[in-house]
Short mmCIF file of C-alpha atoms and ligand atoms in Angstrom, two decimals:
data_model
loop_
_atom_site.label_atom_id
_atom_site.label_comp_id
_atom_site.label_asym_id
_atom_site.label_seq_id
_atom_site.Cartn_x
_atom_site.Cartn_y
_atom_site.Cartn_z
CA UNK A 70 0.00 0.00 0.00
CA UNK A 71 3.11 2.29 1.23
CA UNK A 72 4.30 1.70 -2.08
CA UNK A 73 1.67 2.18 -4.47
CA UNK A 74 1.37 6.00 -2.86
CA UNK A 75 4.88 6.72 -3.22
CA UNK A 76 4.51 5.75 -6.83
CA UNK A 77 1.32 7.61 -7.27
CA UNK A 78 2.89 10.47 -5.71
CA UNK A 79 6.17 10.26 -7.87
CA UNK A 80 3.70 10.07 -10.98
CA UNK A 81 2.00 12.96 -9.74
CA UNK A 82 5.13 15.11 -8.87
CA UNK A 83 6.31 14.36 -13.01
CA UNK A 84 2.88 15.38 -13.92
CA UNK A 85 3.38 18.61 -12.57
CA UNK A 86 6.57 19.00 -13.57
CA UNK A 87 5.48 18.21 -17.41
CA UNK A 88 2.28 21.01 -16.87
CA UNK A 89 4.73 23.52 -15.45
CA UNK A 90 6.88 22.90 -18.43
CA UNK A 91 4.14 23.96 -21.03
CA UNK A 92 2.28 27.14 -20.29
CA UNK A 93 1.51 30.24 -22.63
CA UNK A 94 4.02 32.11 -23.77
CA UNK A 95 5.04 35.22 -21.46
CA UNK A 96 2.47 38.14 -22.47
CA UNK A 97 0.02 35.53 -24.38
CA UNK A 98 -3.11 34.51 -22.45
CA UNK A 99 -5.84 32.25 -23.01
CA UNK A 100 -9.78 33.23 -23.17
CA UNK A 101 -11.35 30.90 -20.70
CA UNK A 102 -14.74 29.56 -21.10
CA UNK A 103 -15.54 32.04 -18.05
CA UNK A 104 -15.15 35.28 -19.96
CA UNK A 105 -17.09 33.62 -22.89
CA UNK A 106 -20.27 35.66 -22.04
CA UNK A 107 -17.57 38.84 -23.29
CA UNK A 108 -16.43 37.62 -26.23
CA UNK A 109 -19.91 36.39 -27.40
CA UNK A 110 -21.28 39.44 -26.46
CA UNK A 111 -18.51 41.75 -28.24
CA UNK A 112 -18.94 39.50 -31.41
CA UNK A 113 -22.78 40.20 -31.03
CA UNK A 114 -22.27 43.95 -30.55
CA UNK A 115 -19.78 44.75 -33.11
CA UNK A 116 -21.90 42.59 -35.93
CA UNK A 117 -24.42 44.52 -35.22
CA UNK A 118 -23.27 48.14 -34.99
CA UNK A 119 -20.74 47.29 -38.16
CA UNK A 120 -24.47 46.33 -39.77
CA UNK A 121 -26.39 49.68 -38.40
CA UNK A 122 -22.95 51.44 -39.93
CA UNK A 123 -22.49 49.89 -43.30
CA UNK A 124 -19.32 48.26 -42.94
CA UNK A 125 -18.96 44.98 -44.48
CA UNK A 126 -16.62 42.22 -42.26
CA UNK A 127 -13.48 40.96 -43.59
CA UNK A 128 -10.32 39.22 -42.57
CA UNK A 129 -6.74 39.42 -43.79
CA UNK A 130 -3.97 36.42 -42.26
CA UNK A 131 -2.25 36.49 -39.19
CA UNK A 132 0.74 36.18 -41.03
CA UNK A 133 2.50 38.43 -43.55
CA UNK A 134 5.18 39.52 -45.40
CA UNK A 135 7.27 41.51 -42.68
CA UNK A 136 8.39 43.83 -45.56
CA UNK A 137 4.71 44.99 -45.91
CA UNK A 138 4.65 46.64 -42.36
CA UNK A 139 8.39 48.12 -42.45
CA UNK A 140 6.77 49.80 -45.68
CA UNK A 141 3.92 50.76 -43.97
CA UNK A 142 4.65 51.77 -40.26
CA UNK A 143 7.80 53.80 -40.63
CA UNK A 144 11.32 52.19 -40.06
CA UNK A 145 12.01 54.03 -36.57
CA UNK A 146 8.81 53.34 -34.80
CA UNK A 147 8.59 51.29 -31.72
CA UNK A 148 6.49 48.73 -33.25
CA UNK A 149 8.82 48.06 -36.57
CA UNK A 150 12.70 48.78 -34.06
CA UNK A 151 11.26 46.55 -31.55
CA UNK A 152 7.94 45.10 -31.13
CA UNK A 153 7.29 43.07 -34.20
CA UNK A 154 7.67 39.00 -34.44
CA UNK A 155 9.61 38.36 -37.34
CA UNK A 156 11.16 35.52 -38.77
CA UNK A 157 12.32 33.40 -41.66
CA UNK A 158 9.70 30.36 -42.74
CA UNK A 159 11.32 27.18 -44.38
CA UNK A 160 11.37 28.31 -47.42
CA UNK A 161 13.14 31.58 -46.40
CA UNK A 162 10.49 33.51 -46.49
CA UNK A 163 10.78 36.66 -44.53
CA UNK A 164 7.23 37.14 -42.26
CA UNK A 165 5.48 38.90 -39.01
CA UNK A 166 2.66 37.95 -37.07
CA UNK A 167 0.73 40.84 -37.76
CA UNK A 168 1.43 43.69 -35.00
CA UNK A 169 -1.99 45.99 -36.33
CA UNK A 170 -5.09 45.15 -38.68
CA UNK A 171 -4.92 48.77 -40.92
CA UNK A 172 -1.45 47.86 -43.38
CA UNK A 173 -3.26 44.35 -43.88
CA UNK A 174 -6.51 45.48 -45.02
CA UNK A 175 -5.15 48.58 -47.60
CA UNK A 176 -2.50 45.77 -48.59
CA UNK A 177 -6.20 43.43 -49.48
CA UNK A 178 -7.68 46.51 -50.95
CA UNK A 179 -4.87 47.17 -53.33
CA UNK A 180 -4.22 43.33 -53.82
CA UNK A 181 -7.95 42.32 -54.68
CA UNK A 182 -9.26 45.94 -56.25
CA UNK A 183 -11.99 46.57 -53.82
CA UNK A 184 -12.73 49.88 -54.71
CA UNK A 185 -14.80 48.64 -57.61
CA UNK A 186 -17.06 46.89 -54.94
CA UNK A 187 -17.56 50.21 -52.98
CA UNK A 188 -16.21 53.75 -52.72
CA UNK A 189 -15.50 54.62 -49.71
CA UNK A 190 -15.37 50.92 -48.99
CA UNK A 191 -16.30 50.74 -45.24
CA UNK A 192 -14.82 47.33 -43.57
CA UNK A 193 -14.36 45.84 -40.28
CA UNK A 194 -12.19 43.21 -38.80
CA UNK A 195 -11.47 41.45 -35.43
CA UNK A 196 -8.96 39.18 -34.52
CA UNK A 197 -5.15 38.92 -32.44
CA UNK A 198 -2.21 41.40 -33.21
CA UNK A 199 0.93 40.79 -31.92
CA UNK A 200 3.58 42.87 -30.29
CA UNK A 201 6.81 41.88 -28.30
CA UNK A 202 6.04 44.93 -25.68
CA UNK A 203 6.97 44.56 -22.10
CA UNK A 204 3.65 42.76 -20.37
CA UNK A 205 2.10 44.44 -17.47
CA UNK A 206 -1.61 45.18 -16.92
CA UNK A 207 -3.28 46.03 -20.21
CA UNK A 208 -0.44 45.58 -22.36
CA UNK A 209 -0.02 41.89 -23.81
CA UNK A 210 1.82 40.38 -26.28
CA UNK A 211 -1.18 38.92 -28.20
CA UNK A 212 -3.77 41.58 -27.97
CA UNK A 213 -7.15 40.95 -29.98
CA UNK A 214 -8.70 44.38 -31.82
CA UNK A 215 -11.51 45.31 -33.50
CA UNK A 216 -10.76 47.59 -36.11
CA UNK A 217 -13.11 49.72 -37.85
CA UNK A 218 -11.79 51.56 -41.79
CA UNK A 219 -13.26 53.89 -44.22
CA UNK A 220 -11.35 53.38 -47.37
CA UNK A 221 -11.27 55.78 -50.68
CA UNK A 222 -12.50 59.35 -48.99
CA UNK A 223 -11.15 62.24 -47.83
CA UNK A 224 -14.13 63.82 -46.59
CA UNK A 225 -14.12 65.06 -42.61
CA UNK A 226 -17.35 63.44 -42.43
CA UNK A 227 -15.51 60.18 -42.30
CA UNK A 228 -13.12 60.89 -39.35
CA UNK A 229 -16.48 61.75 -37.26
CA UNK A 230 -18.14 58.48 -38.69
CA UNK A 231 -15.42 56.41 -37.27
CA UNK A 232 -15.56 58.22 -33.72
CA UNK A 233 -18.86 57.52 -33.66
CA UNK A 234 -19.28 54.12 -34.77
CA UNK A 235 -16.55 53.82 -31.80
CA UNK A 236 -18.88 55.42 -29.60
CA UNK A 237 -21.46 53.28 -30.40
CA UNK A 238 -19.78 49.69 -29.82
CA UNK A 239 -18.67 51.47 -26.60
CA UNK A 240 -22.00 52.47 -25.68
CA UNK A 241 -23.50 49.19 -26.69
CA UNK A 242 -20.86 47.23 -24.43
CA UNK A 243 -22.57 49.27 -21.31
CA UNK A 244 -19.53 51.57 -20.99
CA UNK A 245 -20.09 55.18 -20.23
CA UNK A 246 -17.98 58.40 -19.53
CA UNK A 247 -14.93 57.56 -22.44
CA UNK A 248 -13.18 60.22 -23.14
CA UNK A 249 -11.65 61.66 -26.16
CA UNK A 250 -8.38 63.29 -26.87
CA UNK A 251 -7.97 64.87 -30.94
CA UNK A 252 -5.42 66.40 -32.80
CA UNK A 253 -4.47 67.18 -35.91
CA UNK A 254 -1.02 66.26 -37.30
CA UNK A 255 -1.16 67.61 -40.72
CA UNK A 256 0.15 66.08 -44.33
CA UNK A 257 3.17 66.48 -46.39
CA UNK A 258 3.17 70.16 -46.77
CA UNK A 259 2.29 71.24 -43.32
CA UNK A 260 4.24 68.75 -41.33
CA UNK A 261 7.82 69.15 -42.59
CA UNK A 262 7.75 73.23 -41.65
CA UNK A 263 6.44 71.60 -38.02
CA UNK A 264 8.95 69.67 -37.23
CA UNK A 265 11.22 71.72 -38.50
CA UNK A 266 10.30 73.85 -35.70
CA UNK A 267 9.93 71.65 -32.93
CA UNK A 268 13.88 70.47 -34.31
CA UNK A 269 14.72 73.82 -33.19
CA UNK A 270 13.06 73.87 -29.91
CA UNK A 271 14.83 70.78 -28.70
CA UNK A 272 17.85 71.63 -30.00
CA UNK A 273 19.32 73.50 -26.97
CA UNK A 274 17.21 70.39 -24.83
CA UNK A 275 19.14 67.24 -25.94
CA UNK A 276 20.80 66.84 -22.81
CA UNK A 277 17.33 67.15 -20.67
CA UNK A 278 15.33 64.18 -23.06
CA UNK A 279 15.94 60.63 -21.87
CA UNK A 280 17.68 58.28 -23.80
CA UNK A 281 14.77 57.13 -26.07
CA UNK A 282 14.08 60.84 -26.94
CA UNK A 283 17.24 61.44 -28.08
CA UNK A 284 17.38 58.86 -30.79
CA UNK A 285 14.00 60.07 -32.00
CA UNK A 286 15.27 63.15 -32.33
CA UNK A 287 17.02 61.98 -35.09
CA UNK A 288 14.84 59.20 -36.71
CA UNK A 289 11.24 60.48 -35.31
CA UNK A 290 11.01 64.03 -33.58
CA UNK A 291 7.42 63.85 -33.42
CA UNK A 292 7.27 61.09 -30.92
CA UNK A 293 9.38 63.19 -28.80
CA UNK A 294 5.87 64.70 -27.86
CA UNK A 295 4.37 61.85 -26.72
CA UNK A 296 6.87 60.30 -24.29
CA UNK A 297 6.26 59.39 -20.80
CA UNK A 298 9.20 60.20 -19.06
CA UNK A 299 8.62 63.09 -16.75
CA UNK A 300 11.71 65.23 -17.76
CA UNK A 301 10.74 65.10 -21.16
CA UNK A 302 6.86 65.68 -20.35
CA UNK A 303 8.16 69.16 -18.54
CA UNK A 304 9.72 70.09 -21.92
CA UNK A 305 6.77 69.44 -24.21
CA UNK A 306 4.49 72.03 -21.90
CA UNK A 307 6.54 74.86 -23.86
CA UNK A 308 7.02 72.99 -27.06
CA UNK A 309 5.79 74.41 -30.50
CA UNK A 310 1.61 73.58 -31.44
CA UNK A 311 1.65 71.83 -34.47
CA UNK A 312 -2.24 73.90 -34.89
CA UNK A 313 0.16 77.26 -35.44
CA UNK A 314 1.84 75.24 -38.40
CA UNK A 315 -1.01 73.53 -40.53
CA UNK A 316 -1.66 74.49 -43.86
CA UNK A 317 -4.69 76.19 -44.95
CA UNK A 318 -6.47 72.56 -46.17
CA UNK A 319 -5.22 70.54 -42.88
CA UNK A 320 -6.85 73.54 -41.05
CA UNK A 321 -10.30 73.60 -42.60
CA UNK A 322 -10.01 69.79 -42.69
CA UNK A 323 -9.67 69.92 -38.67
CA UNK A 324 -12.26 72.64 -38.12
CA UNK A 325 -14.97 70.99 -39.87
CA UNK A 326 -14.29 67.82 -37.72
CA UNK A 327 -14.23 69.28 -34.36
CA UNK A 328 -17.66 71.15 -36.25
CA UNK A 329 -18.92 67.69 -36.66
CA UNK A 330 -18.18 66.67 -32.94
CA UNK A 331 -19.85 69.19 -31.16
CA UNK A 332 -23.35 69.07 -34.03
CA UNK A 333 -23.10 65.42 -32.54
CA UNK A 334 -22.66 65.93 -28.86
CA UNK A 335 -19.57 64.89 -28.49
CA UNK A 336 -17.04 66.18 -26.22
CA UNK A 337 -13.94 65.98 -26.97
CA UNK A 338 -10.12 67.50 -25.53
CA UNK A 339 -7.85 68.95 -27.85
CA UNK A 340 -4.79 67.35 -27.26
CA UNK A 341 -2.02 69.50 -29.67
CA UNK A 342 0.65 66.72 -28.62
CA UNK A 343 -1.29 63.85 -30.01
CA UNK A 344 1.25 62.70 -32.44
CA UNK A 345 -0.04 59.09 -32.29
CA UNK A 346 3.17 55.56 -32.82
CA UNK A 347 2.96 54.84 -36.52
CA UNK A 348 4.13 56.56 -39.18
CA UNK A 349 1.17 56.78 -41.62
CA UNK A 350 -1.16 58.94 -39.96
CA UNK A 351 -1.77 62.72 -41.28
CA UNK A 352 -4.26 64.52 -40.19
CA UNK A 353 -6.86 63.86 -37.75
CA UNK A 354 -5.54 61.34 -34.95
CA UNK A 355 -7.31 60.56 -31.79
CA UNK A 356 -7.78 58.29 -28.80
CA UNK A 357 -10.66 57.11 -26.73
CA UNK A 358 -9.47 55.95 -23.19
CA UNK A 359 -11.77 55.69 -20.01
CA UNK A 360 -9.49 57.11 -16.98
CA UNK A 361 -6.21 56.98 -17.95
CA UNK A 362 -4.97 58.35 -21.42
CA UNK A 363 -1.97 55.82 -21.55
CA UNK A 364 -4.21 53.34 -21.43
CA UNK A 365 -6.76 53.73 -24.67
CA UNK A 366 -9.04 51.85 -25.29
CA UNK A 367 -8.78 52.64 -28.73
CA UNK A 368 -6.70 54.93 -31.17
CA UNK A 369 -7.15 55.90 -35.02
CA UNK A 370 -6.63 59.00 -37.16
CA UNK A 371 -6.32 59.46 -40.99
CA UNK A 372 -3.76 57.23 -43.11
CA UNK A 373 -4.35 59.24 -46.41
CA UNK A 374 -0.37 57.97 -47.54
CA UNK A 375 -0.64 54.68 -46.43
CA UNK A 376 -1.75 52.87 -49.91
CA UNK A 377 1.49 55.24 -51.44
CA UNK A 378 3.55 53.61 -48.91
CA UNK A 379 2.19 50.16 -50.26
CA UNK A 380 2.87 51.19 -54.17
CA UNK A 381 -0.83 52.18 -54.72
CA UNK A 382 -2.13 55.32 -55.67
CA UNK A 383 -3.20 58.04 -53.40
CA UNK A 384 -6.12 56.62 -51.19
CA UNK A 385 -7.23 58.91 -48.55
CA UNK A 386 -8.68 56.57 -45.50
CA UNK A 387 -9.69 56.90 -41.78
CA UNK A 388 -10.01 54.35 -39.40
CA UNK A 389 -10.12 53.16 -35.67
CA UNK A 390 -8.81 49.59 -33.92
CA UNK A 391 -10.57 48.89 -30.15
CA UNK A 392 -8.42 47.18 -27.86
CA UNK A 393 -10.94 44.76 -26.96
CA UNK A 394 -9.12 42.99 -24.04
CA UNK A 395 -8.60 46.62 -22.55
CA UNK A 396 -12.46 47.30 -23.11
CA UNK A 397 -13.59 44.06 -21.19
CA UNK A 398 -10.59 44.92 -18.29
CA UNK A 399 -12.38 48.57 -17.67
CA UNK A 400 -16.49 46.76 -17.94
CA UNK A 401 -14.61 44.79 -15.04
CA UNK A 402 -13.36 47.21 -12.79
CA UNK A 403 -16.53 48.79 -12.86
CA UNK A 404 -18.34 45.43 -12.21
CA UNK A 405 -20.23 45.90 -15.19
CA UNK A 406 -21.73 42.24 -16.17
CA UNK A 407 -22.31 40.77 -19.47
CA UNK A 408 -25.31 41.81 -21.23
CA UNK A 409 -26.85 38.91 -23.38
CA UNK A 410 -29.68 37.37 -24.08
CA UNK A 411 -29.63 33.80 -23.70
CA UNK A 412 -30.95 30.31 -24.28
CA UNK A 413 -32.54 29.20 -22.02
CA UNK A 414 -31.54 25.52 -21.16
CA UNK A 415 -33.22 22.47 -19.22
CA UNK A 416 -31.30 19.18 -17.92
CA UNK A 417 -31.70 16.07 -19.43
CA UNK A 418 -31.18 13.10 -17.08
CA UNK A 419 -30.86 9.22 -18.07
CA UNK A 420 -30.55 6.14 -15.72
CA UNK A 421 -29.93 2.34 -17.23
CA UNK A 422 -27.61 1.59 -20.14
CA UNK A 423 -30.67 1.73 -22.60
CA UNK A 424 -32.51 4.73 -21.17
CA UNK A 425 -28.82 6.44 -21.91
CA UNK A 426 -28.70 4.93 -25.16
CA UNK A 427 -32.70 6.55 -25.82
CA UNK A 428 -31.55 9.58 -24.24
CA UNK A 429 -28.74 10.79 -26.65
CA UNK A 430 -31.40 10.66 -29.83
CA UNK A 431 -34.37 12.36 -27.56
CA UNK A 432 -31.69 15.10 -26.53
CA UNK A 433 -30.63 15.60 -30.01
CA UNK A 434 -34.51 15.72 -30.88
CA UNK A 435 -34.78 18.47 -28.49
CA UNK A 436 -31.66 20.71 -29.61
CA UNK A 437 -32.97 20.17 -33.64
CA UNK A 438 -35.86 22.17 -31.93
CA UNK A 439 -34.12 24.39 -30.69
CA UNK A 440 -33.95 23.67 -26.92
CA UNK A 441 -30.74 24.34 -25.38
CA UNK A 442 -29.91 20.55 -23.22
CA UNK A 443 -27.16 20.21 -21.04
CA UNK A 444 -26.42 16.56 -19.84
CA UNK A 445 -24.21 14.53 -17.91
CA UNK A 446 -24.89 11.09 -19.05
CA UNK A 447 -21.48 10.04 -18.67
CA UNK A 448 -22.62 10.07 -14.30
CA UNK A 449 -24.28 7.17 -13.61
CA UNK A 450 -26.73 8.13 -10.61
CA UNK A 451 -29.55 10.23 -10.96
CA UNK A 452 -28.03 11.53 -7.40
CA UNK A 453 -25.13 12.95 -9.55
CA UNK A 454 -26.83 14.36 -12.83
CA UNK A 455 -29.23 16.04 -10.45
CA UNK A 456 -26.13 17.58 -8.10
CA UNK A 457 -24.95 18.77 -12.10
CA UNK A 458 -28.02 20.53 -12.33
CA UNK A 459 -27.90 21.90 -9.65
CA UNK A 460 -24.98 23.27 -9.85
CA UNK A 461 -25.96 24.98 -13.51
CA UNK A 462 -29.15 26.00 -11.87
CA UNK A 463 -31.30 24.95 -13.95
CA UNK A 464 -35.06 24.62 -13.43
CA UNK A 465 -36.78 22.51 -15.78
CA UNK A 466 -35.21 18.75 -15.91
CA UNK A 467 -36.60 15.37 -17.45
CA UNK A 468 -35.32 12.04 -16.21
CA UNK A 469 -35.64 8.96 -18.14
CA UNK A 470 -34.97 5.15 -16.62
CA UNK A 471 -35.47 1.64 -17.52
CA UNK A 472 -39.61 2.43 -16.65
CA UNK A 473 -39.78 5.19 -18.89
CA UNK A 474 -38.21 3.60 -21.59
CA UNK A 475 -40.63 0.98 -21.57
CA UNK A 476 -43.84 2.64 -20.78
CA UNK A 477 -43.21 5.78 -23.14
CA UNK A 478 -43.15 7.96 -21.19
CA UNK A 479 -41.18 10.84 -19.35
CA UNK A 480 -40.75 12.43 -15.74
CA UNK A 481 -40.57 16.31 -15.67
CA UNK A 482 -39.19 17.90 -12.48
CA UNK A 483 -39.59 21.67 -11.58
CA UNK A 484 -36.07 21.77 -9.41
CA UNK A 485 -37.65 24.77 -7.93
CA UNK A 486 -40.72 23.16 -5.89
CA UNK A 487 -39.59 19.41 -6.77
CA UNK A 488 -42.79 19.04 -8.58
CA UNK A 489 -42.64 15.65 -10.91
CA UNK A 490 -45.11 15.03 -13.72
CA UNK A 491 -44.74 12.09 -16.11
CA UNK A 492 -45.53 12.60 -19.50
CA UNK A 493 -45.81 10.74 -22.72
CA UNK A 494 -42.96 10.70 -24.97
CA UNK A 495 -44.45 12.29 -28.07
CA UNK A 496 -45.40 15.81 -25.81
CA UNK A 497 -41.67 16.07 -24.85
CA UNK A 498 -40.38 18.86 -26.96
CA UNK A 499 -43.74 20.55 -26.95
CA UNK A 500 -43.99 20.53 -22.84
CA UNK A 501 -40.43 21.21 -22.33
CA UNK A 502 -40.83 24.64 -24.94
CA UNK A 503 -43.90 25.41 -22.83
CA UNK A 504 -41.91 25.87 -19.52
CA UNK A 505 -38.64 27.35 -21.05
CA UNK A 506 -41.34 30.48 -22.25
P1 LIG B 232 -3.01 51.31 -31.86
O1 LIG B 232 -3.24 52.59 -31.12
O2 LIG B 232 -1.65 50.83 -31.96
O3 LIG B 232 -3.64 51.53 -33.29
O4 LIG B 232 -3.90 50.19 -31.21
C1 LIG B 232 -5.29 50.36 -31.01
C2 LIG B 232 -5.71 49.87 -29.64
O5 LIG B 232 -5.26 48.52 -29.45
C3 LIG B 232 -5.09 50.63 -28.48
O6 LIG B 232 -5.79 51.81 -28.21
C4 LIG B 232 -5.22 49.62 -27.36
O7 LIG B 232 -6.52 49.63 -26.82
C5 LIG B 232 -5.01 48.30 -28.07
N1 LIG B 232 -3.61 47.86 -27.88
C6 LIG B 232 -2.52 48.22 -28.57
N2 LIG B 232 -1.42 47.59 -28.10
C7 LIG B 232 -1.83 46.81 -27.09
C8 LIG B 232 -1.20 45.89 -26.18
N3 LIG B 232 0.10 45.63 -26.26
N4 LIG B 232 -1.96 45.24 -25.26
C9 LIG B 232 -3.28 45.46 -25.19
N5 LIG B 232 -3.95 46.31 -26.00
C10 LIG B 232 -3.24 46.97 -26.93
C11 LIG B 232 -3.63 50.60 -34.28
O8 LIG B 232 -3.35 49.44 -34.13
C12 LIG B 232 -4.15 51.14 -35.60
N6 LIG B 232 -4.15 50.05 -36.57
C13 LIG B 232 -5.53 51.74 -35.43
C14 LIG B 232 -6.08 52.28 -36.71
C15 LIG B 232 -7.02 51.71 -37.49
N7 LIG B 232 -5.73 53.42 -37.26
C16 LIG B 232 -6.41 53.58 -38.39
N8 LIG B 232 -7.19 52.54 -38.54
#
């Protein structure tokens, strides 16, 4: 006896050892079937406010070329210098998991001609991105988003469609009080003079900016506006507006947006050092966060250069990607629940080899009628498929034996009051409907 738990214990202690061994990958996580009330609902919600909208769903791989986002993201960007997964396939291919959903879908535009379906084409998409970023709360490695474009129009109306169909999958996920921040970063004649100027300005700083800032002063002044560090937030407070610089066009473009917001209710902050991490926005950027700006919930802006970039012609887009595991953290905090509607489900219980054998066709003759079942034939006391109902709360079960089998018949029990009723085989689906109401 001694021995046979030493051995079980030594099997066990391996066992453990093996699990330990194989877990996600740092900054990767799994959805559990406990969140799956979230993710059903988020699928619901953004099918239906993408249908409400006009945008028509699509989906690009998780895998491309890496070239395509070096071309598309700008070479000294944090996502492209260090965030990226790339590597070589068998065949020597050069690829990246995907790190964002925008450079994939102009890259399917261009590829597959989609402006003769629609112009503006309006699409959505949902799905992982991946970014080697250092995990902490909010920040993963695999993050899923669900993005939201407007391709072939340079129109302000579309920057204030895409904030609003934002709003909207916001609103419909229960979450109130977002905020957002909006700036303009002007295009390829207003930009240039801008940073020009803001060149100048840190010029005399260099030694004040941390380390980061003062390689992007060389490769990428604008981000210089957007970094964290507190010695370099001090300096930004007397940096250069990039509002002062825009050109006449970015200007009106702007105006008529922040127009658009208010005609619609929405508040918004200016935010002039909004400069946004990848390199093909111009004009209108902006991010919707709930309490904390570093932590947005979402972030978009216009990418009028980005099909250039990608060897098309000039395609002037807007567009918006929700950080959907970010969303579900804030519903969370706030102790928001879940808002879905439901099957609602009985319990099916068998006793006897050949009652269990009956049971899986009348169960599949309930579902084909569309009445949710949940079973546990595989228990083999009624004492322990009732405990399983219990424990799923469920109200309305039927329990079929040996007796049953042979008379016809059926036992309905309201779990609530304990009331049984046996009834004949052929009113099963018909009864059980009747209660679920
Ligand atoms: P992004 O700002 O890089 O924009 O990402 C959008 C959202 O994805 C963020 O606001 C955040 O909620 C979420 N997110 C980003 N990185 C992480 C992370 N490491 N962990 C968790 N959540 C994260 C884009 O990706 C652009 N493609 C958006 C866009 C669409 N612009 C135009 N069209």
């Amino acid at each position: 006896m001694k021995k046979i738990k030493q051995r079980n214990k030594k099997i066990e202690k391996e066992r453990s050892r093996k699990t330990s061994q194989f877990q996600t990958v740092k900054g990767m996580a799994d959805i559990l079937p406990k969140d799956q009330n979230w993710w059903k609902m988020i699928n619901k919600v953004s099918d239906s406010v993408a249908e409400l909208h006009d945008y028509y769903f699509m989906e690009t791989p998780i895998l491309e070329n890496a070239g395509l986002f070096e071309a598309s993201l700008g070479e000294s960007t944090d996502v492209i210098e260090k965030e990226m997964y790339v590597f070589k396939t068998k065949g020597g291919d050069r690829v990246a998991l995907r790190p964002e959903g925008t450079t994939a879908v102009v890259r399917s535009y261009l590829e597959n001609h989609l402006g003769y379906f629609s112009s503006p084409l309006r699409v959505y998409y949902m799905g992982p991105m991946f970014r080697y970023e250092r995990p902490q709360a909010g920040r993963y490695r695999q993050l899923h988003q669900l993005g939201f474009e407007i391709i072939g129009d340079s129109d302000p109306v579309y920057d204030v469609q895409i904030i609003l169909v934002v709003f909207a999958f916001l609103k419909e996920m229960r979450l109130k009080n977002f905020k957002i921040r909006i700036n303009s970063i002007g295009c390829r004649v207003c930009r240039p003079n801008y940073k020009q100027k803001i060149k100048e300005y840190y010029r005399t700083k260099k030694l004040e900016l941390c380390d980061d800032c003062n390689e992007r002063y060389e490769k990428n002044i604008l981000r210089l506006l957007d970094c964290k560090e507190a010695g370099c937030r001090i300096l930004v407070q007397k940096a250069p507006v990039i509002l002062d610089s825009l050109c006449q066009a970015c200007n009106n473009h702007f105006r008529t947006v922040l127009e658009l917001l208010e005609d619609n209710a929405i508040v918004y902050e200016p935010d002039p050092y909004l400069v946004r991490g990848l390199d093909y926005y111009s004009k209108t950027v902006f991010e919707i966060y709930y309490d904390n700006p570093a932590n947005a919930l979402a972030g978009g802006g216009r990418f009028d250069y980005l099909s250039e970039f990608l060897g098309g012609r000039m395609l002037p887009s807007v567009g918006v990607a929700i950080g959907l595991e970010r969303v579900i953290e804030t519903l969370k905090s706030l102790e928001i629940e879940p808002n879905l509607k439901l099957k609602s489900r009985m319990f099916f219980a068998a006793v006897g080899d050949n009652a269990k054998k009956a049971a899986v066709k009348f169960i599949d003759q309930l579902r084909e009628n569309n009445v949710a079942v949940v079973e546990a034939l595989g228990k083999k006391s009624l004492r322990a498929q009732l405990k399983i109902a219990d424990k799923y709360h469920l109200q309305t079960v039927l329990i079929f034996g040996q007796k049953e089998l042979f008379e016809e018949m059926i036992i309905i029990r309201d779990m609530k009051t304990g009331a049984q009723e046996n009834i004949v085989l052929s009113k099963m689906t018909e009864e059980v409907k009747r209660r679920l109401r």
